[in-house]
XYZ file of C-alpha atoms in Angstrom:
715
model
C 0.138 -0.261 -0.029
C 0.940 3.415 -0.694
C 3.291 5.316 1.909
C 3.481 1.650 4.018
C 5.865 -0.913 4.466
C 6.526 -4.641 5.014
C 5.895 -3.156 8.542
C 1.926 -3.384 8.059
C 1.680 -7.394 7.454
C 3.070 -8.061 10.847
C 0.643 -9.473 12.253
C -0.409 -11.461 8.988
C 3.352 -12.639 8.652
C 3.218 -13.961 12.621
C 0.196 -15.919 12.055
C 1.041 -17.098 9.047
C 5.040 -18.422 10.450
C 3.217 -19.986 13.511
C 1.238 -22.254 11.583
C 4.337 -23.585 9.586
C 4.205 -21.054 6.170
C 7.553 -19.296 4.989
C 6.541 -15.165 4.537
C 8.172 -12.929 2.974
C 8.084 -9.204 3.369
C 9.509 -6.545 1.255
C 9.566 -2.610 1.040
C 9.215 -1.255 -2.087
C 11.670 1.407 -3.212
C 11.627 4.556 -0.587
C 8.947 2.471 1.747
C 9.551 1.398 5.090
C 12.972 1.148 5.910
C 14.442 1.675 2.481
C 16.522 4.620 2.244
C 15.582 5.607 -0.729
C 13.832 8.978 -1.071
C 10.504 8.871 -2.827
C 11.335 12.120 -4.755
C 13.372 10.628 -7.191
C 11.710 7.656 -7.927
C 10.019 8.601 -11.344
C 9.499 5.161 -13.364
C 6.983 2.214 -11.731
C 10.227 -0.397 -12.974
C 12.095 1.214 -10.680
C 9.558 1.918 -7.831
C 9.052 -2.127 -8.092
C 12.337 -3.186 -8.183
C 12.950 -5.631 -5.328
C 9.053 -7.200 -5.726
C 8.398 -10.619 -6.761
C 5.354 -11.261 -3.671
C 2.346 -13.419 -4.021
C -0.298 -10.813 -1.737
C -0.836 -6.848 -2.103
C -2.997 -4.686 -0.706
C -4.245 -1.073 -2.037
C -1.239 0.527 -4.467
C 0.446 -2.875 -4.054
C -1.532 -4.171 -6.475
C -0.558 -2.481 -9.111
C 3.405 -4.598 -8.087
C 0.867 -8.033 -7.747
C 0.364 -7.049 -11.589
C 3.777 -6.246 -12.675
C 4.702 -9.378 -11.199
C 2.190 -11.712 -13.025
C 3.747 -9.844 -16.265
C 7.309 -10.129 -15.669
C 7.210 -13.832 -13.668
C 4.184 -15.488 -14.425
C 5.376 -19.104 -14.256
C 6.869 -18.078 -10.926
C 3.472 -17.296 -9.284
C 0.859 -19.532 -7.775
C -1.434 -17.356 -6.810
C -2.096 -13.390 -6.305
C -4.370 -12.232 -4.153
C -5.322 -8.562 -3.521
C -6.601 -7.708 -1.186
C -8.172 -3.765 -0.785
C -5.641 -3.275 -3.908
C -5.529 -1.812 -7.385
C -6.525 -4.241 -9.825
C -6.356 -3.405 -13.381
C -5.109 -5.380 -16.190
C -3.244 -2.873 -18.168
C -2.638 -0.333 -15.310
C -3.927 3.342 -15.528
C -4.786 3.547 -19.652
C -7.902 4.951 -19.670
C -10.416 7.412 -17.881
C -12.374 4.654 -16.535
C -8.794 3.049 -15.207
C -8.759 5.980 -12.819
C -12.015 6.111 -11.973
C -12.334 1.927 -11.108
C -8.580 1.788 -9.151
C -7.567 5.603 -7.836
C -9.272 6.761 -4.595
C -11.143 9.879 -4.514
C -10.601 11.515 -1.032
C -12.225 14.903 -2.164
C -14.812 15.058 0.512
C -12.155 14.943 2.998
C -11.388 17.988 2.105
C -8.029 19.121 1.868
C -6.195 15.686 3.519
C -3.103 15.172 1.766
C 0.774 16.834 2.103
C 2.953 17.130 -1.146
C 6.515 17.194 -1.434
C 8.198 19.116 -5.086
C 11.226 17.770 -5.096
C 11.894 18.770 -8.891
C 11.066 22.582 -7.445
C 8.097 24.520 -6.847
C 7.345 24.946 -10.393
C 6.969 21.540 -10.928
C 4.024 18.610 -9.973
C 4.457 17.354 -6.715
C 6.896 14.160 -6.448
C 5.337 12.314 -3.638
C 2.590 12.503 -1.250
C 1.369 11.170 2.207
C -2.358 11.749 4.363
C -2.193 14.452 6.972
C -1.759 12.218 10.239
C -5.002 14.266 11.718
C -7.247 11.973 8.552
C -5.123 9.003 8.668
C -7.482 7.398 11.306
C -10.380 7.996 10.038
C -9.322 7.468 6.523
C -7.398 4.752 6.848
C -8.098 2.692 9.877
C -11.322 3.852 11.180
C -11.792 0.011 12.499
C -8.084 -0.858 13.586
C -6.833 -1.045 16.900
C -6.134 2.554 18.041
C -2.378 1.404 19.381
C -1.953 -0.209 15.136
C -3.469 3.154 14.177
C -0.130 4.759 16.594
C 1.944 2.763 14.973
C 1.076 3.545 11.557
C 1.734 7.114 12.334
C 5.001 6.411 13.666
C 5.883 4.699 10.337
C 4.195 5.983 7.585
C 6.243 7.373 4.907
C 5.451 9.783 1.760
C 4.791 7.671 -1.059
C 6.175 8.530 -5.157
C 3.595 10.234 -7.059
C 5.293 9.769 -10.523
C 5.686 6.019 -9.976
C 2.220 5.007 -8.980
C 0.405 5.433 -11.976
C 1.933 2.636 -14.204
C 0.610 1.554 -17.640
C 1.327 -2.426 -18.253
C 2.900 -3.199 -21.493
C 2.834 -7.105 -22.883
C 1.083 -10.128 -23.590
C -1.951 -9.752 -22.052
C -2.589 -13.489 -21.701
C -0.184 -13.791 -19.720
C -2.073 -12.197 -17.179
C -4.810 -15.165 -17.036
C -2.444 -17.665 -16.116
C -1.383 -16.969 -12.479
C -4.919 -17.335 -10.729
C -6.227 -14.278 -9.086
C -8.369 -14.158 -5.541
C -9.945 -10.777 -4.216
C -10.743 -10.147 -0.870
C -13.049 -6.940 -0.606
C -13.141 -5.047 2.259
C -16.795 -3.495 2.693
C -15.899 -0.630 5.548
C -13.399 0.656 2.723
C -12.819 4.649 2.905
C -10.255 4.818 0.590
C -10.685 2.266 -2.101
C -14.453 2.126 -2.001
C -16.836 -0.973 -2.538
C -18.444 0.671 -5.777
C -14.808 0.658 -7.157
C -13.361 -2.522 -5.755
C -16.953 -4.196 -7.310
C -15.827 -2.331 -11.132
C -12.155 -3.743 -10.626
C -13.453 -7.146 -10.368
C -16.428 -7.058 -12.908
C -13.760 -5.926 -15.784
C -10.912 -8.349 -14.613
C -12.609 -11.230 -13.131
C -10.774 -13.391 -10.554
C -11.774 -16.565 -9.798
C -12.429 -16.355 -6.378
C -14.176 -12.773 -3.998
C -13.827 -12.987 -0.766
C -15.322 -9.978 1.698
C -13.269 -8.928 5.079
C -15.960 -6.531 7.191
C -19.795 -8.125 7.051
C -21.391 -6.623 10.278
C -22.866 -9.260 12.818
C -26.582 -9.603 13.017
C -28.111 -9.100 15.902
C -27.085 -11.262 18.885
C -28.766 -12.434 22.618
C -26.557 -11.366 24.961
C -26.393 -13.102 28.121
C -24.817 -11.039 31.455
C -23.640 -12.710 34.362
C -22.451 -10.751 37.124
C -19.181 -11.058 39.195
C -18.309 -11.435 43.054
C -21.547 -10.381 45.071
C -23.060 -8.721 42.888
C -26.315 -9.411 40.548
C -27.609 -8.984 37.744
C -28.855 -5.513 38.737
C -25.155 -4.646 38.085
C -26.021 -4.804 34.334
C -29.436 -2.588 34.884
C -30.992 -4.800 32.363
C -29.377 -7.991 32.793
C -30.154 -11.240 32.160
C -28.962 -13.904 34.615
C -28.433 -14.148 38.315
C -26.479 -16.677 39.722
C -27.606 -18.835 43.088
C -27.721 -16.759 46.254
C -26.836 -13.652 44.233
C -28.556 -10.217 43.705
C -32.491 -11.402 45.215
C -32.524 -14.702 44.327
C -33.199 -16.119 47.620
C -31.044 -18.419 48.540
C -29.171 -18.189 51.654
C -25.001 -18.293 50.506
C -23.946 -20.153 53.361
C -25.670 -23.111 52.289
C -24.365 -23.016 48.697
C -21.904 -25.962 48.974
C -20.619 -26.493 45.467
C -19.758 -24.696 42.372
C -22.444 -26.560 40.328
C -24.890 -25.225 42.729
C -23.492 -21.904 42.401
C -23.895 -21.842 38.988
C -27.060 -24.129 38.084
C -29.422 -20.373 36.949
C -26.885 -19.918 34.223
C -26.418 -23.940 33.277
C -30.122 -24.152 33.093
C -30.056 -21.431 30.848
C -28.252 -22.944 28.587
C -29.684 -26.387 28.732
C -33.204 -24.563 28.207
C -31.957 -22.520 24.960
C -32.992 -24.187 21.455
C -29.930 -25.969 19.946
C -30.043 -23.465 16.593
C -29.890 -20.118 19.399
C -26.285 -18.516 20.327
C -25.699 -15.959 22.451
C -22.887 -13.107 23.061
C -22.096 -14.137 27.067
C -20.605 -11.540 29.452
C -19.658 -11.611 32.416
C -18.041 -9.445 35.726
C -15.171 -10.396 38.076
C -15.531 -13.921 39.428
C -18.135 -14.179 36.838
C -15.423 -15.123 34.545
C -15.293 -18.576 36.285
C -19.437 -18.977 35.260
C -18.700 -18.564 31.487
C -16.017 -20.844 31.795
C -17.819 -23.358 32.945
C -20.653 -22.895 30.665
C -18.362 -22.736 27.690
C -16.998 -25.873 28.537
C -20.692 -27.396 28.554
C -22.336 -25.808 25.908
C -19.640 -23.913 23.696
C -21.962 -24.928 20.168
C -24.229 -22.204 21.911
C -22.501 -19.745 22.252
C -20.962 -17.409 19.433
C -18.816 -15.234 21.931
C -17.722 -14.906 25.750
C -16.360 -11.628 27.007
C -14.591 -11.253 30.584
C -15.523 -8.352 32.073
C -13.376 -7.834 35.158
C -11.148 -10.890 34.428
C -10.294 -14.118 36.132
C -9.114 -15.934 33.068
C -7.714 -19.060 34.234
C -7.664 -21.562 31.490
C -8.050 -24.563 34.514
C -10.142 -22.649 37.288
C -7.984 -22.133 40.702
C -5.993 -25.464 40.554
C -2.416 -24.164 41.835
C -1.036 -21.677 43.791
C -0.098 -19.715 41.218
C -3.592 -19.635 39.506
C -4.373 -17.914 43.017
C -1.827 -15.509 42.910
C -2.805 -14.401 39.566
C -6.524 -14.438 39.897
C -7.820 -13.943 43.617
C -7.947 -10.859 44.872
C -6.521 -9.938 48.611
C -9.413 -7.613 50.312
C -8.886 -10.241 53.388
C -8.579 -6.608 55.903
C -11.261 -5.437 54.591
C -13.769 -8.407 54.183
C -16.309 -9.590 56.508
C -16.973 -13.247 56.213
C -19.414 -15.455 57.732
C -19.159 -19.160 59.203
C -22.266 -20.746 57.922
C -20.935 -24.523 59.025
C -19.624 -23.197 62.885
C -16.924 -21.216 64.132
C -14.628 -23.994 63.774
C -15.119 -24.000 60.230
C -13.852 -22.323 56.964
C -15.736 -19.385 55.968
C -18.775 -20.189 54.157
C -19.233 -16.894 52.436
C -17.665 -12.983 52.473
C -18.666 -9.123 51.794
C -16.040 -6.366 51.576
C -16.924 -4.176 54.165
C -19.506 -0.955 53.514
C -16.688 1.507 54.391
C -14.215 0.075 51.879
C -16.901 -0.495 49.188
C -16.259 2.821 47.890
C -12.717 3.333 47.429
C -11.812 -0.302 46.615
C -15.137 -0.854 44.015
C -16.483 1.747 42.739
C -13.918 4.680 43.028
C -14.849 6.572 39.658
C -18.175 5.436 39.497
C -21.206 8.140 40.402
C -22.185 8.129 43.688
C -25.386 6.852 43.168
C -24.485 3.792 41.979
C -22.730 3.040 45.145
C -25.417 3.762 46.726
C -27.029 1.197 44.550
C -25.078 -1.555 45.470
C -24.821 -0.824 49.336
C -28.481 -1.179 48.872
C -28.162 -4.653 46.987
C -25.194 -6.361 47.527
C -25.190 -9.991 49.567
C -22.549 -11.654 50.473
C -21.207 -14.302 48.222
C -20.907 -17.725 48.712
C -16.891 -17.736 48.664
C -16.367 -21.684 49.535
C -18.926 -22.382 46.578
C -16.936 -20.596 43.815
C -12.714 -22.150 44.863
C -14.161 -25.702 44.118
C -14.734 -24.919 39.666
C -13.478 -27.542 38.032
C -13.375 -27.313 33.876
C -11.824 -28.676 30.961
C -10.222 -27.029 28.040
C -12.417 -26.491 25.268
C -12.973 -22.771 26.112
C -10.212 -21.142 23.832
C -13.049 -22.352 20.768
C -14.781 -19.152 22.204
C -13.407 -15.807 21.046
C -12.457 -14.224 24.435
C -12.281 -10.880 25.378
C -11.228 -9.295 28.790
C -11.906 -6.103 30.688
C -11.221 -5.951 34.795
C -12.719 -5.127 37.876
C -14.243 -7.609 40.362
C -17.083 -8.386 43.830
C -20.002 -7.476 45.989
C -23.229 -9.515 48.516
C -21.216 -11.906 51.155
C -19.223 -14.508 48.711
C -20.106 -18.425 49.252
C -16.561 -19.385 49.138
C -16.287 -22.751 49.006
C -17.888 -22.643 45.479
C -15.692 -19.745 44.243
C -12.176 -21.700 43.743
C -13.088 -23.783 40.494
C -10.757 -26.081 38.923
C -11.221 -26.665 35.108
C -10.778 -30.417 34.438
C -11.665 -31.755 30.476
C -10.755 -33.200 27.758
C -7.935 -31.070 25.674
C -8.345 -31.490 21.433
C -9.321 -28.275 20.558
C -7.407 -25.468 23.083
C -6.314 -22.566 21.204
C -7.857 -22.893 17.998
C -9.842 -19.192 18.502
C -7.420 -16.013 19.312
C -8.205 -14.526 22.630
C -8.442 -10.613 23.388
C -8.196 -8.998 26.839
C -8.827 -5.768 27.771
C -7.448 -4.223 30.799
C -7.872 -1.413 33.315
C -5.152 0.295 34.293
C -5.747 1.590 37.621
C -8.129 -1.254 39.263
C -8.059 -1.896 42.974
C -9.429 -5.429 42.897
C -7.689 -7.315 40.421
C -4.175 -5.619 40.376
C -2.369 -5.175 36.806
C 0.086 -7.333 37.624
C -2.109 -9.988 37.701
C -3.464 -9.321 34.626
C -0.345 -9.224 32.954
C 0.005 -12.726 34.245
C -2.951 -14.122 33.263
C -2.279 -12.466 29.792
C 1.415 -14.109 29.796
C 0.055 -17.602 30.586
C -3.075 -17.661 28.212
C -1.036 -15.661 25.339
C -3.943 -13.763 23.763
C -3.733 -12.907 20.294
C -4.518 -8.662 21.184
C -4.152 -6.878 24.584
C -6.988 -3.692 24.468
C -6.601 -0.599 26.552
C -10.224 0.331 26.890
C -11.308 3.195 29.312
C -7.554 4.346 30.224
C -9.125 7.659 31.084
C -12.064 5.865 33.519
C -8.825 3.941 34.425
C -8.153 7.119 37.164
C -5.195 8.127 35.774
C -6.105 12.342 36.874
C -2.671 13.452 37.179
C -1.872 17.002 34.928
C -1.281 16.422 31.534
C 2.199 15.720 30.429
C 4.571 15.823 27.628
C 6.288 12.891 27.466
C 9.332 12.211 25.094
C 9.815 8.425 24.628
C 13.490 7.722 23.777
C 14.435 4.084 22.044
C 17.488 2.425 22.765
C 19.613 0.149 20.411
C 18.815 -1.392 17.130
C 15.159 0.069 17.377
C 13.522 3.093 16.418
C 10.237 5.247 17.721
C 7.760 2.827 16.743
C 8.791 0.204 19.405
C 7.177 2.692 21.828
C 3.662 2.425 19.455
C 1.496 0.397 22.370
C 2.829 3.342 25.189
C 2.005 6.101 22.888
C -1.475 5.148 22.219
C -1.794 4.714 25.805
C -0.775 8.044 27.256
C -1.992 9.629 24.024
C -5.334 8.297 25.205
C -4.969 9.433 28.854
C -4.763 13.152 27.075
C -0.774 13.631 27.408
C 1.325 14.811 24.490
C 3.487 12.267 23.488
C 6.630 12.875 20.819
C 9.000 9.660 20.038
C 11.999 10.629 17.979
C 14.077 8.199 15.942
C 17.764 9.017 16.399
C 20.060 9.016 13.735
C 20.562 6.181 11.503
C 17.497 4.634 13.477
C 13.655 2.996 12.653
C 12.999 4.911 9.486
C 15.714 7.934 9.505
C 17.189 7.546 6.237
C 20.384 8.194 7.338
C 23.015 4.973 6.701
C 24.429 3.728 10.635
C 27.344 2.510 9.364
C 28.547 6.632 8.600
C 27.967 8.105 12.094
C 31.591 9.254 13.264
C 30.255 10.823 16.566
C 27.553 10.295 19.478
C 26.928 14.205 19.236
C 25.796 12.928 15.239
C 23.810 9.914 16.605
C 21.884 12.262 19.354
C 21.490 14.839 17.477
C 17.548 14.369 16.328
C 16.521 14.922 20.613
C 19.180 17.424 20.969
C 17.242 19.197 17.850
C 14.022 18.293 19.671
C 15.143 20.210 22.717
C 16.634 23.201 20.818
C 13.640 23.789 19.262
C 11.519 23.137 22.481
C 9.737 26.764 24.047
C 11.755 27.857 26.988
C 8.360 27.351 29.019
C 7.807 24.305 28.443
C 9.027 20.340 30.556
C 9.078 17.755 29.213
C 8.736 13.638 30.650
C 12.025 12.224 28.928
C 11.949 9.006 29.361
C 14.654 6.716 27.384
C 14.883 2.407 26.946
C 18.146 0.726 27.105
C 20.964 2.463 25.067
C 18.354 5.745 24.799
C 19.642 6.428 28.420
C 23.207 7.657 27.189
C 20.537 9.956 24.865
C 18.676 10.566 27.794
C 21.774 11.808 30.260
C 23.227 13.814 26.718
C 20.039 15.799 27.207
C 19.690 16.531 30.835
C 22.975 18.298 30.810
C 22.551 20.394 27.940
C 18.440 21.095 28.707
C 18.102 20.668 32.556
C 15.254 23.497 32.845
C 13.056 22.179 29.991
C 13.080 18.496 31.658
C 10.832 17.444 34.341
C 11.936 14.230 35.062
C 14.013 11.982 33.323
C 12.839 7.889 33.399
C 15.542 5.374 32.579
C 12.951 2.481 31.540
C 15.939 -0.956 31.355
C 18.352 1.926 30.897
C 21.923 2.821 30.928
C 22.616 5.264 33.443
C 25.468 6.442 33.643
C 26.475 10.035 35.129
C 29.640 10.470 32.788
C 29.223 7.787 30.006
C 31.740 5.086 29.444
C 34.584 6.815 31.034
C 35.714 3.720 32.839
C 35.770 -0.048 33.274
C 33.738 0.028 35.949
C 31.310 1.660 33.365
C 31.697 -1.304 30.763
C 31.129 -3.730 33.315
C 28.034 -2.163 34.747
C 26.042 -0.639 31.443
C 27.274 -2.774 28.675
C 25.492 -6.061 27.943
C 26.874 -9.318 28.245
C 25.447 -11.630 25.825
C 28.868 -14.255 25.708
C 26.580 -17.281 26.945
C 24.512 -17.073 23.395
C 27.657 -17.770 21.694
C 27.808 -15.879 18.384
C 24.728 -13.510 18.019
C 25.691 -10.420 16.453
C 26.182 -9.334 12.878
C 28.871 -6.704 11.786
C 29.296 -3.978 9.940
C 32.683 -2.739 8.313
C 31.685 0.930 7.144
C 35.261 1.862 7.345
C 36.657 -0.996 5.655
C 37.337 -5.196 6.608
C 40.719 -4.131 8.526
C 38.382 -1.787 10.509
C 36.561 -1.813 13.938
C 33.023 -2.459 12.778
C 30.949 0.652 12.462
C 27.433 -1.222 13.533
C 26.042 -4.363 14.507
C 23.035 -6.094 15.381
C 21.625 -9.125 17.164
C 21.229 -11.929 14.374
C 17.366 -12.901 14.053
C 17.402 -16.238 15.490
C 18.503 -14.796 18.634
C 16.181 -12.114 18.853
C 13.163 -13.798 20.663
C 15.386 -14.884 23.119
C 17.105 -12.043 24.115
C 15.062 -8.577 23.490
C 11.434 -10.587 23.284
C 11.695 -13.417 25.963
C 7.895 -12.355 26.851
C 6.365 -10.209 24.596
C 3.108 -10.935 22.479
C 4.824 -13.657 19.028
C 3.270 -10.567 16.892
C 5.495 -7.862 18.032
C 8.525 -9.685 18.328
C 7.283 -9.999 14.279
C 7.499 -6.322 14.050
C 10.358 -5.935 15.404
C 12.423 -8.277 13.126
C 10.835 -6.479 10.325
C 12.106 -2.704 11.792
C 15.354 -3.458 13.639
C 18.251 -1.894 12.109
C 21.990 -2.164 12.566
C 23.151 0.329 15.595
C 26.242 2.877 15.262
C 27.979 0.887 18.017
C 31.700 2.575 17.622
C 29.555 5.843 18.680
C 26.972 5.032 21.357
C 30.401 4.269 23.571
C 31.990 7.944 22.599
C 29.300 9.418 25.456
C 30.766 11.665 28.487
C 28.480 13.439 30.434
C 29.130 16.803 31.392
C 28.055 18.725 34.641
C 25.056 19.277 36.982
C 23.309 16.282 35.551
C 21.764 15.852 39.112
C 19.609 19.505 38.559
C 17.263 17.017 36.983
C 15.043 14.322 38.915
C 15.305 10.836 37.774
C 13.159 7.804 38.188
C 14.701 3.850 37.115
C 12.043 1.346 36.102
C 13.992 -2.213 36.357
C 13.208 -5.181 33.897
C 13.089 -8.515 35.961
C 13.856 -10.915 33.216
C 15.882 -8.654 31.456
C 18.480 -11.274 28.694
C 20.373 -7.683 27.702
C 20.748 -5.609 30.657
C 21.282 -8.482 33.838
C 19.865 -7.671 37.185
C 23.513 -6.953 39.017
C 24.294 -4.184 36.334
C 20.729 -2.449 36.791
C 21.766 -2.611 40.196
C 25.250 -1.284 40.469
C 24.067 1.353 37.805
C 21.308 2.297 40.513
C 23.626 1.829 43.436
C 26.247 4.455 41.949
C 24.248 6.795 40.763
C 20.856 6.859 43.019
C 17.350 7.911 41.311
C 14.909 9.356 43.434
C 12.686 6.375 42.871
C 13.099 2.977 41.586
C 10.276 0.604 40.379
C 10.076 -2.928 38.999
C 8.545 -4.363 36.634
C 8.230 -8.371 35.972
C 9.184 -7.916 32.312
C 11.507 -8.935 29.566
C 14.042 -6.043 28.131
C 10.963 -4.832 26.196
C 8.311 -3.629 28.264
C 6.754 -1.218 25.704
C 6.104 -4.976 24.167
C 5.505 -7.412 27.037
C 3.659 -5.577 30.124
C 2.979 -2.032 27.855
C -0.178 -0.985 30.610
C 2.364 -1.743 33.804
C 5.157 0.376 32.141
C 2.130 2.908 31.382
C 0.979 3.201 34.848
C 4.405 3.615 36.115
C 5.222 6.486 33.873
C 1.783 8.406 34.869
C 3.166 8.062 38.587
C 6.175 8.954 38.457
C 5.712 12.106 36.387
C 2.463 12.811 39.356
C 5.372 12.079 41.954
C 7.556 14.769 40.910
C 5.933 18.319 42.270
């Protein structure tokens, strides 16, 4: 697609490689990480030089058609995904009408560059950032829209209206499939239909079909009742206005009987969308094992999401809130027996359960909450087919004393279809019941294919809005912050992410960078242009810590706080042997894992290096989602290592407050190294993350939480 690069396929590439397929994603000329200047590309042949590929999106369809002409015997199948599919390219007015996007309804939304002079036609263009989400990504996750805005590059206009000349019969020797996108704002459905009609593929598939209206079944959580949904459908035993005494509920099956009865009486051909909150997630898991053919979708709101229930100590650690100090318990079997139900004391409910809820809803809850039969909830045991249902998950939890005996179930069942359907987890970031660290633990264990962060503003981040400047580490670029940037921007903060010289989509060759000052120039330029009365929260990851220290020397009055995330934190840079010992990664245990480049000649020291791809997951992303690892492998570039170690600090750096965020499962910057740097140059605060070296991928919501908490702590 125009303005995009190979990176836009990262999720598809991850899914296909996980399924055992070989996948090649290429950057066309001046796209993605290709360093060419789009204003210098004048022909389609030059633009399309790198391509022999099967699947094309948007303007990438032109590249597919070109490849079909040139290599018809080498292409098994050509798949056009919402793509320009013109047999002969742009020859006629009809070709332009059918294949050229008409975005005039949005007004003036493009930025043009005139590489041949202002009196010549423009040579490249890009859609302005403020229109990109509505035009290109209106149904895409916010974090992907954020990622795209950080990686999009201008497209070479002159090269993108090719006319194909060749044997037309060669086209039809290659089978073609067209995938239509029904909610497309760029290539309208009527245009896609016209191209399909004029050059008929052998198959057409549709993406973006809206679901028919569904029946929703809403299941409450611990201590609550159907009333918490206002229009709820189900009551569990002894909850809400159900008359059963929670202290008499002896098993999870008895507790969950109303929901099981509902599904037993549901017609065989009916499917429902099943929604639960808090401990109600256990009820969902129970019925998804029993009645999976009757459930279209399971949505976990306040998420106990455990594959096998509360079967191990780890399950209890990950999913059970510790509210023992603020709960009242009842002993229905006698004072010498374990408690049978529990409830949060009334004076703690607002702060614990409803901190951000309207007062009238808190009052309503206090009037309706019964104890919950907690003994029964712990007894649930389920199977392993639940992943046949697409799972979404939010987070928060509790209310009526709960039947303790029934609320700690263990799932036992057949395992033959596990993880055949992707799982999505939606997190609430400042939950006082199910802590973010617990949510992160369950996410790591179940490995959902997507994590969403909804309602960040509603989660309680009420500090004054800050301007965060995020600086990447070696081999990375601004792109690595896309999840954290999305969270911060959704919360109303201003965010700037910079590519240092030779990194990300910066066009410089890292082998030509001769000094640390040159490498760090983009960050220095940013601060030079920052208004005198503006202060930012500066965040650096890994080797980006050196860039932080550099600008804190130069611009202390413009920095509110410096946050080092698993970062090199040396007061004077690499000045002594101890500095190298404490801050330079020692990866010798992995063997020969780096590839070096010798930009000054083979008899000179290397000018850049990069970790070999086959080692990156283990070293950088050992706890990160597979698709983020795939994305990184497509975007990482050699790092100009010879200049990074040249940094030498100045004076008065301690004018700027510092915070360090440690990463406990880091395979790059070992614990001893992080501790040594903290000890030698003590920051004002230290936070600890259960993450790998890349918390922006593995624990983005916790990292977000710590960033805003640290910023709030500095007055």
